[in-house]
PDB file of C-alpha atoms in Angstrom:
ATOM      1  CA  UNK A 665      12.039  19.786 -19.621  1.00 58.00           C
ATOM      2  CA  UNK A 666      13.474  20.793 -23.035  1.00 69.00           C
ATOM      3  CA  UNK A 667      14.448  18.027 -25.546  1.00 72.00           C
ATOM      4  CA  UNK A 668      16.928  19.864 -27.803  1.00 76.00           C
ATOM      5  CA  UNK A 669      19.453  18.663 -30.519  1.00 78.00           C
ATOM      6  CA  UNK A 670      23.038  19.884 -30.827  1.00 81.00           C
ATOM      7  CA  UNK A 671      24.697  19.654 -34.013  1.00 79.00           C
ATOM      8  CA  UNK A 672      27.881  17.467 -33.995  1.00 82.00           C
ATOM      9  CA  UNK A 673      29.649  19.311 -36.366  1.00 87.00           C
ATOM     10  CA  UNK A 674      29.150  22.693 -34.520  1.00 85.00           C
ATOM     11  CA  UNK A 675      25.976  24.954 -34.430  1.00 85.00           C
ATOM     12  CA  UNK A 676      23.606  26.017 -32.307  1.00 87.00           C
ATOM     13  CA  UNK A 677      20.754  23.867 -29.846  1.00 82.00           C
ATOM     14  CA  UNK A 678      17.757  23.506 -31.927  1.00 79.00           C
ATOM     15  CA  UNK A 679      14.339  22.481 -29.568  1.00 77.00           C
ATOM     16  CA  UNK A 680      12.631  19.455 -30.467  1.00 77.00           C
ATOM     17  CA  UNK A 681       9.860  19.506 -27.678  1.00 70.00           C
ATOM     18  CA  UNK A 682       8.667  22.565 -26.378  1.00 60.00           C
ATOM     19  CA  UNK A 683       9.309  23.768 -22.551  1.00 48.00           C
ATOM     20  CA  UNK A 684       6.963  21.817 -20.153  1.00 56.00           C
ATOM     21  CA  UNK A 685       5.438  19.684 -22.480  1.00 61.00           C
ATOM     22  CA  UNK A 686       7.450  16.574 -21.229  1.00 60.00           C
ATOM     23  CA  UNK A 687       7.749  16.945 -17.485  1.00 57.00           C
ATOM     24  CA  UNK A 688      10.366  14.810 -15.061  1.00 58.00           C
ATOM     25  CA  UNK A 689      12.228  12.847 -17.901  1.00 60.00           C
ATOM     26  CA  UNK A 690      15.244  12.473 -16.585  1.00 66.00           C
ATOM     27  CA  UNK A 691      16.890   9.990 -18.489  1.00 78.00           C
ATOM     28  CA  UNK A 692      16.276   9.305 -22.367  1.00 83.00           C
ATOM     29  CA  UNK A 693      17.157   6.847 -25.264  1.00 89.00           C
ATOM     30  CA  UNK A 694      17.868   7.953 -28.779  1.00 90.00           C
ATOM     31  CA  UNK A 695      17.239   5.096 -31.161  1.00 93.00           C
ATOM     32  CA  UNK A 696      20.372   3.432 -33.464  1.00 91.00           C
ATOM     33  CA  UNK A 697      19.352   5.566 -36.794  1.00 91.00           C
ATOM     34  CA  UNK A 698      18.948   8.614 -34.624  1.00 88.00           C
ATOM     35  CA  UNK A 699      15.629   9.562 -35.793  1.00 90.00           C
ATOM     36  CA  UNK A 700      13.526   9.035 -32.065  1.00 90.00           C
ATOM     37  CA  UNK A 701      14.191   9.537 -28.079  1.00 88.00           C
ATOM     38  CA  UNK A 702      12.554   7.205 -25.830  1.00 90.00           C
ATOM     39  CA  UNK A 703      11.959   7.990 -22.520  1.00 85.00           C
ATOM     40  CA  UNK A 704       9.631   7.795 -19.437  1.00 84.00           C
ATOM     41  CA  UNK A 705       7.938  11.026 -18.871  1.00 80.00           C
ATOM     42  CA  UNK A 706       4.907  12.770 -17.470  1.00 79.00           C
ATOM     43  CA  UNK A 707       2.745  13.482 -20.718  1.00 80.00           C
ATOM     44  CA  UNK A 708      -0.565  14.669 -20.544  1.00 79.00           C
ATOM     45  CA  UNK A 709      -0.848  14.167 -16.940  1.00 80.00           C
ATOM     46  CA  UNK A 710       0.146  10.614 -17.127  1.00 80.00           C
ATOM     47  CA  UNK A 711       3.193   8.838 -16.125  1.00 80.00           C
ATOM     48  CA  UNK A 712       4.095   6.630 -19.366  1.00 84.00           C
ATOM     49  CA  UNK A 713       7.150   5.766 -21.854  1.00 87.00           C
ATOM     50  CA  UNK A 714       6.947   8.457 -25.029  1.00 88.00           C
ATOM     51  CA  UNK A 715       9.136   8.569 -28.194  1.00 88.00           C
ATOM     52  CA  UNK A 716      10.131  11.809 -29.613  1.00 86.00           C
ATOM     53  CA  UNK A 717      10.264  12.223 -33.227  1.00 88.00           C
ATOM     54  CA  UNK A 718      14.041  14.266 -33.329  1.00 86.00           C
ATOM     55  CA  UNK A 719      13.235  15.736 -37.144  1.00 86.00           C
ATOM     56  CA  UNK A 720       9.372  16.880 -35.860  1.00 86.00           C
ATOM     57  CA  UNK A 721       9.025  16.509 -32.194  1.00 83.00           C
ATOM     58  CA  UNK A 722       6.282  14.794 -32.428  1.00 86.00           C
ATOM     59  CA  UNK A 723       5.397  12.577 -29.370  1.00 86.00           C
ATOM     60  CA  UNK A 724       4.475   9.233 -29.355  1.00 88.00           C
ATOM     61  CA  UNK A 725       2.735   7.679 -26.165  1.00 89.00           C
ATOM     62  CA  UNK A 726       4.227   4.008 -25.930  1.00 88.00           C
ATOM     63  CA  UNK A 727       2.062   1.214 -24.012  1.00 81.00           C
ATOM     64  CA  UNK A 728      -0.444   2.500 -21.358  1.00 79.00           C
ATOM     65  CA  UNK A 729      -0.030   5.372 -18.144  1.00 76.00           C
ATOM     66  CA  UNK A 730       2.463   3.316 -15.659  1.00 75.00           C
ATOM     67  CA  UNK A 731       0.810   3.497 -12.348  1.00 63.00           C
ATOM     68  CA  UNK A 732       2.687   5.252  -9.492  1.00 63.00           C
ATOM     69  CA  UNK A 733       5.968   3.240  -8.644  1.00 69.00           C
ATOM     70  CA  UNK A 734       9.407   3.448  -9.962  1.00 75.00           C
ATOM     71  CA  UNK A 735      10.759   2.723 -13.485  1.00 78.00           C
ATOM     72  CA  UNK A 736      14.389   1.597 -13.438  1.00 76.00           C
ATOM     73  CA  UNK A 737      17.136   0.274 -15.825  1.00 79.00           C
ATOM     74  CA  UNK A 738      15.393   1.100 -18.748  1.00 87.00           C
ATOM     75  CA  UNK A 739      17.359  -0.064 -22.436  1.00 89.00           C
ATOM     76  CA  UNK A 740      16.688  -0.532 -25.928  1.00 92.00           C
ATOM     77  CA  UNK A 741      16.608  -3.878 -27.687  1.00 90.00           C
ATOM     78  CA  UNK A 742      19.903  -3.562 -30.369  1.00 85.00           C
ATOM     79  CA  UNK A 743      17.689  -3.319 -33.559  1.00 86.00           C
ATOM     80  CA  UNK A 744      15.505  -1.054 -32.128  1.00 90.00           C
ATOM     81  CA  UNK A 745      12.454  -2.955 -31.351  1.00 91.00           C
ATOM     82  CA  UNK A 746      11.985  -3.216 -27.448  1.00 92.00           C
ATOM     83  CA  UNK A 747      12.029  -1.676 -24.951  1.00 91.00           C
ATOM     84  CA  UNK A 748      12.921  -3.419 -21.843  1.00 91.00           C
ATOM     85  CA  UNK A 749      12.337  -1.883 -18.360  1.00 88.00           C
ATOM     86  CA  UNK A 750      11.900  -2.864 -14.780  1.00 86.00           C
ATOM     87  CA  UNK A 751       9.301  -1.779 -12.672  1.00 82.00           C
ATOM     88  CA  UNK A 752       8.366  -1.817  -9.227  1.00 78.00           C
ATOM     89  CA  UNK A 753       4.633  -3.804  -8.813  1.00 63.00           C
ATOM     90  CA  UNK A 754       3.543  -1.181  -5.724  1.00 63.00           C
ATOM     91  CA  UNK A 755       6.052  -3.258  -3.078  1.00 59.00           C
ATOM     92  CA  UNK A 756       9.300  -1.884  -1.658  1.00 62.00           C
ATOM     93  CA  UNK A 757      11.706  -3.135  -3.966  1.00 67.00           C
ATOM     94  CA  UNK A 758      10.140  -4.941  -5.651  1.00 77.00           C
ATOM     95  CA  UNK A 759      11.206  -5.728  -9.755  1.00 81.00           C
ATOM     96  CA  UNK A 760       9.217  -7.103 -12.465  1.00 85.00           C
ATOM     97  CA  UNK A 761      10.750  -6.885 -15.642  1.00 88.00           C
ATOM     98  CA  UNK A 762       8.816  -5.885 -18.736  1.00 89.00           C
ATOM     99  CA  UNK A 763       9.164  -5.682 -22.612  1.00 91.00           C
ATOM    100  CA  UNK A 764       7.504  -2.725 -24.572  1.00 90.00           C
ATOM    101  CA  UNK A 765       7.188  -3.006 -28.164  1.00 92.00           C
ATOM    102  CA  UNK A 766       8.222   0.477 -30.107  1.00 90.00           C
ATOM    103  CA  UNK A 767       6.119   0.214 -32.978  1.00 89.00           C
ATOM    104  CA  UNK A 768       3.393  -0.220 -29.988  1.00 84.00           C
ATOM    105  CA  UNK A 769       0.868  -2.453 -28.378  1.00 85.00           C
ATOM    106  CA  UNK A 770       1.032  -3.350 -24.715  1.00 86.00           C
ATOM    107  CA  UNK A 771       4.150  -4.091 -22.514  1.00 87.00           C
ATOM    108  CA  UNK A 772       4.812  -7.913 -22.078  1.00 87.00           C
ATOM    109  CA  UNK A 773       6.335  -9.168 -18.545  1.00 87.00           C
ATOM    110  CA  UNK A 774       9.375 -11.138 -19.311  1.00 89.00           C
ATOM    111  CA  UNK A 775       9.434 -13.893 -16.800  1.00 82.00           C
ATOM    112  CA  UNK A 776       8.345 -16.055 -13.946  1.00 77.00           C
ATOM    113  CA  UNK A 777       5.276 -14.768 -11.641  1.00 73.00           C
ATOM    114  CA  UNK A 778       6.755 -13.113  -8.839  1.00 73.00           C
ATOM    115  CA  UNK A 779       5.753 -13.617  -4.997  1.00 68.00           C
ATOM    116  CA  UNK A 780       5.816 -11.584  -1.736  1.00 66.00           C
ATOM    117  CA  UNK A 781       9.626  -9.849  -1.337  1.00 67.00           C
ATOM    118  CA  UNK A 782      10.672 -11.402  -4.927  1.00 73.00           C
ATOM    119  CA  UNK A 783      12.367  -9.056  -7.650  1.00 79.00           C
ATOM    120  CA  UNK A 784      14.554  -9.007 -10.695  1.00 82.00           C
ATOM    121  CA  UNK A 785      17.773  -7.784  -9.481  1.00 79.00           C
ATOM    122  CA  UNK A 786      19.655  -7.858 -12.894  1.00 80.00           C
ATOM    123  CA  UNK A 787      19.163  -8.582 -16.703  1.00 85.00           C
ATOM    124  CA  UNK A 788      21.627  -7.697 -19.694  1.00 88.00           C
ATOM    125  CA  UNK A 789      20.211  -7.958 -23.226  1.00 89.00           C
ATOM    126  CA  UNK A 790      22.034 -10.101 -25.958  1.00 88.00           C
ATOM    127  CA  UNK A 791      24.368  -8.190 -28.780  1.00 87.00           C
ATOM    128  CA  UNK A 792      21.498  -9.562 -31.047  1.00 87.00           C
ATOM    129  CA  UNK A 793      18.878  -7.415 -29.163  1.00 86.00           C
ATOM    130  CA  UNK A 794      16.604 -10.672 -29.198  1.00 89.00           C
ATOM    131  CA  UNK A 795      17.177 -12.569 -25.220  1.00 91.00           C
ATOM    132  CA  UNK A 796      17.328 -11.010 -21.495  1.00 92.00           C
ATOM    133  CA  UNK A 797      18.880 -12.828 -19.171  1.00 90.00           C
ATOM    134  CA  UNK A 798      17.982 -12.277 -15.659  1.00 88.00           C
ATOM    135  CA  UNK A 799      18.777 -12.577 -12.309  1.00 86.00           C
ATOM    136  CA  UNK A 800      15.443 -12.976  -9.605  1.00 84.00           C
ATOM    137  CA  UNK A 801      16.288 -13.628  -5.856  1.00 79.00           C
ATOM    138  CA  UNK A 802      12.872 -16.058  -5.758  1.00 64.00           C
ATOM    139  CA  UNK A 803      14.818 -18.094  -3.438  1.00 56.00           C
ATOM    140  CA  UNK A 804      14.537 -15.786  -0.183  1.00 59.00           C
ATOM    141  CA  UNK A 805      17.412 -17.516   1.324  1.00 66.00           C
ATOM    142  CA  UNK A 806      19.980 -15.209  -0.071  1.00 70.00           C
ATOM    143  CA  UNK A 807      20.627 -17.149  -3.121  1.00 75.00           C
ATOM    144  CA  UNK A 808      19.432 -16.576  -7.171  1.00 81.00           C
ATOM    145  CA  UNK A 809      17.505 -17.791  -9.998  1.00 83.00           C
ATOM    146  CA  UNK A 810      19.398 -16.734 -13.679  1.00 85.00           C
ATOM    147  CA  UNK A 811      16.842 -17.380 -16.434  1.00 88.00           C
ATOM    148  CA  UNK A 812      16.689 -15.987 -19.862  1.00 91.00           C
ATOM    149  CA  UNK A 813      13.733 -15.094 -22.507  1.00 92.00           C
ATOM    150  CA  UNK A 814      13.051 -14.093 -25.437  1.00 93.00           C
ATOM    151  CA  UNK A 815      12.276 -10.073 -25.289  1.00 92.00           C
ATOM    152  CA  UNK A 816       9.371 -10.507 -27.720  1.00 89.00           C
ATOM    153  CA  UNK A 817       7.826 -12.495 -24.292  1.00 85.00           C
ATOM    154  CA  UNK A 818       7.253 -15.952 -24.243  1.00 84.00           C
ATOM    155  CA  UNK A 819       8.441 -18.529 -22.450  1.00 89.00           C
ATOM    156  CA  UNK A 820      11.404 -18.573 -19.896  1.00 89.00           C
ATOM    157  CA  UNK A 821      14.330 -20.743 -19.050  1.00 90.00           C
ATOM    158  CA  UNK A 822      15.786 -21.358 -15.630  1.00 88.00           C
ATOM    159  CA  UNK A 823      19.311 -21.389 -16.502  1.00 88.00           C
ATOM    160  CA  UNK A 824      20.521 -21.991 -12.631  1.00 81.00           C
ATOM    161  CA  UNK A 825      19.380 -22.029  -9.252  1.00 79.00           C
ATOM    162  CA  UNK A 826      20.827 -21.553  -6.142  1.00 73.00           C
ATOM    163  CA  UNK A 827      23.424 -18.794  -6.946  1.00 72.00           C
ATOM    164  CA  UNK A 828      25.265 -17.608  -4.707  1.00 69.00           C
ATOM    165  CA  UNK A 829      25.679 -14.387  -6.262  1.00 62.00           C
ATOM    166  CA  UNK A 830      23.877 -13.106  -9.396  1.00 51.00           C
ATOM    167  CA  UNK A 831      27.053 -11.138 -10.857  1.00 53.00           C
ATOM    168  CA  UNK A 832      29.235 -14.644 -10.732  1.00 52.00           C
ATOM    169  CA  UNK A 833      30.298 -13.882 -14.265  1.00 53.00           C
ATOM    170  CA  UNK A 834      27.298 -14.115 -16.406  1.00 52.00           C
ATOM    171  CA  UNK A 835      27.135 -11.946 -19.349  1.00 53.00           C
ATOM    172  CA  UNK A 836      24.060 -11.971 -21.695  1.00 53.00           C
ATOM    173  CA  UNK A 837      26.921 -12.392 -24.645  1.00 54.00           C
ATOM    174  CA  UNK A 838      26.478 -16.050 -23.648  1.00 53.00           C
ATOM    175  CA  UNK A 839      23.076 -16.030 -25.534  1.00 51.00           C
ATOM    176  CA  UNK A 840      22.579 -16.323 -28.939  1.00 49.00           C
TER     177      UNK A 840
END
């Protein structure tokens, strides 16, 4: 994988990262004051979130290696400061959602413990970049749980229970 930078105004591709040193990342995040990408790579032999400085290339490993598993839905936090991702804990299908600080320090999991066949199916950040609300389906009967939390981590708020469908018209611009 190359990381490269196109010129807006016309000009051409100039290579931040050098050819193989990021490996598999598919998807990436640039931040709001376009100085970094953020994205989940294979660096150094290790399956982890990186930023990319976009004037040096220099890479920044974010949190710890991410055991094997998938990382989905990954966003950043509107000013910049999170990044919030969900994970798979090593069962099918299963979701935890997590918070990753970008100045660094360790990943926070945003939420209530999760059993057997439980998973965040959903979360939106708020325009303020400071709550999640999310959607678990801890009810194994076909209904959901909506909470929201702070991203920072902390403590969560059942909001509802008993959903009958997590996309009933909730919007995280309900939060503050």
């Amino acid at each position: 994988v190359t990381l490269v930078k196109i010129p807006l105004a016309g000009g051409a591709p100039v290579s931040v990262v050098p050819v193989d040193t990021l490996i598999t990342a598919a998807k990436f995040l640039v931040t709001s004051d376009g100085s970094r990408a953020v994205l989940f790579a294979n660096y150094g032999g290790q399956r982890r979130f990186v930023t990319v400085s976009l004037a040096t290339g220099a890479i920044t490993p974010l949190g710890s290696a991410m055991p094997s598993g998938m990382i989905v839905d990954y966003q950043l936090s509107a000013n910049d400061t999170f990044l919030l991702y969900r994970t798979d804990t090593g069962a099918s299908q299963q979701f935890s959602l997590y918070s990753q600080p970008l100045a660094g320090g360790s990943p926070s999991r945003i939420g209530p413990a999760l059993g057997t066949n439980e998973s965040v199916s959903v979360h939106a950040l708020s325009p303020n970049g400071q709550w999640v609300l999310f959607v678990t389906d801890a009810g194994h009967d076909g209904t959901f749980d909506v909470y929201s939390a702070p991203v920072a981590g902390g403590s969560h708020t059942l909001l509802g229970s008993s959903i009958q469908s997590p996309y009933a018209g909730l919007t995280a611009d309900d939060l503050p």
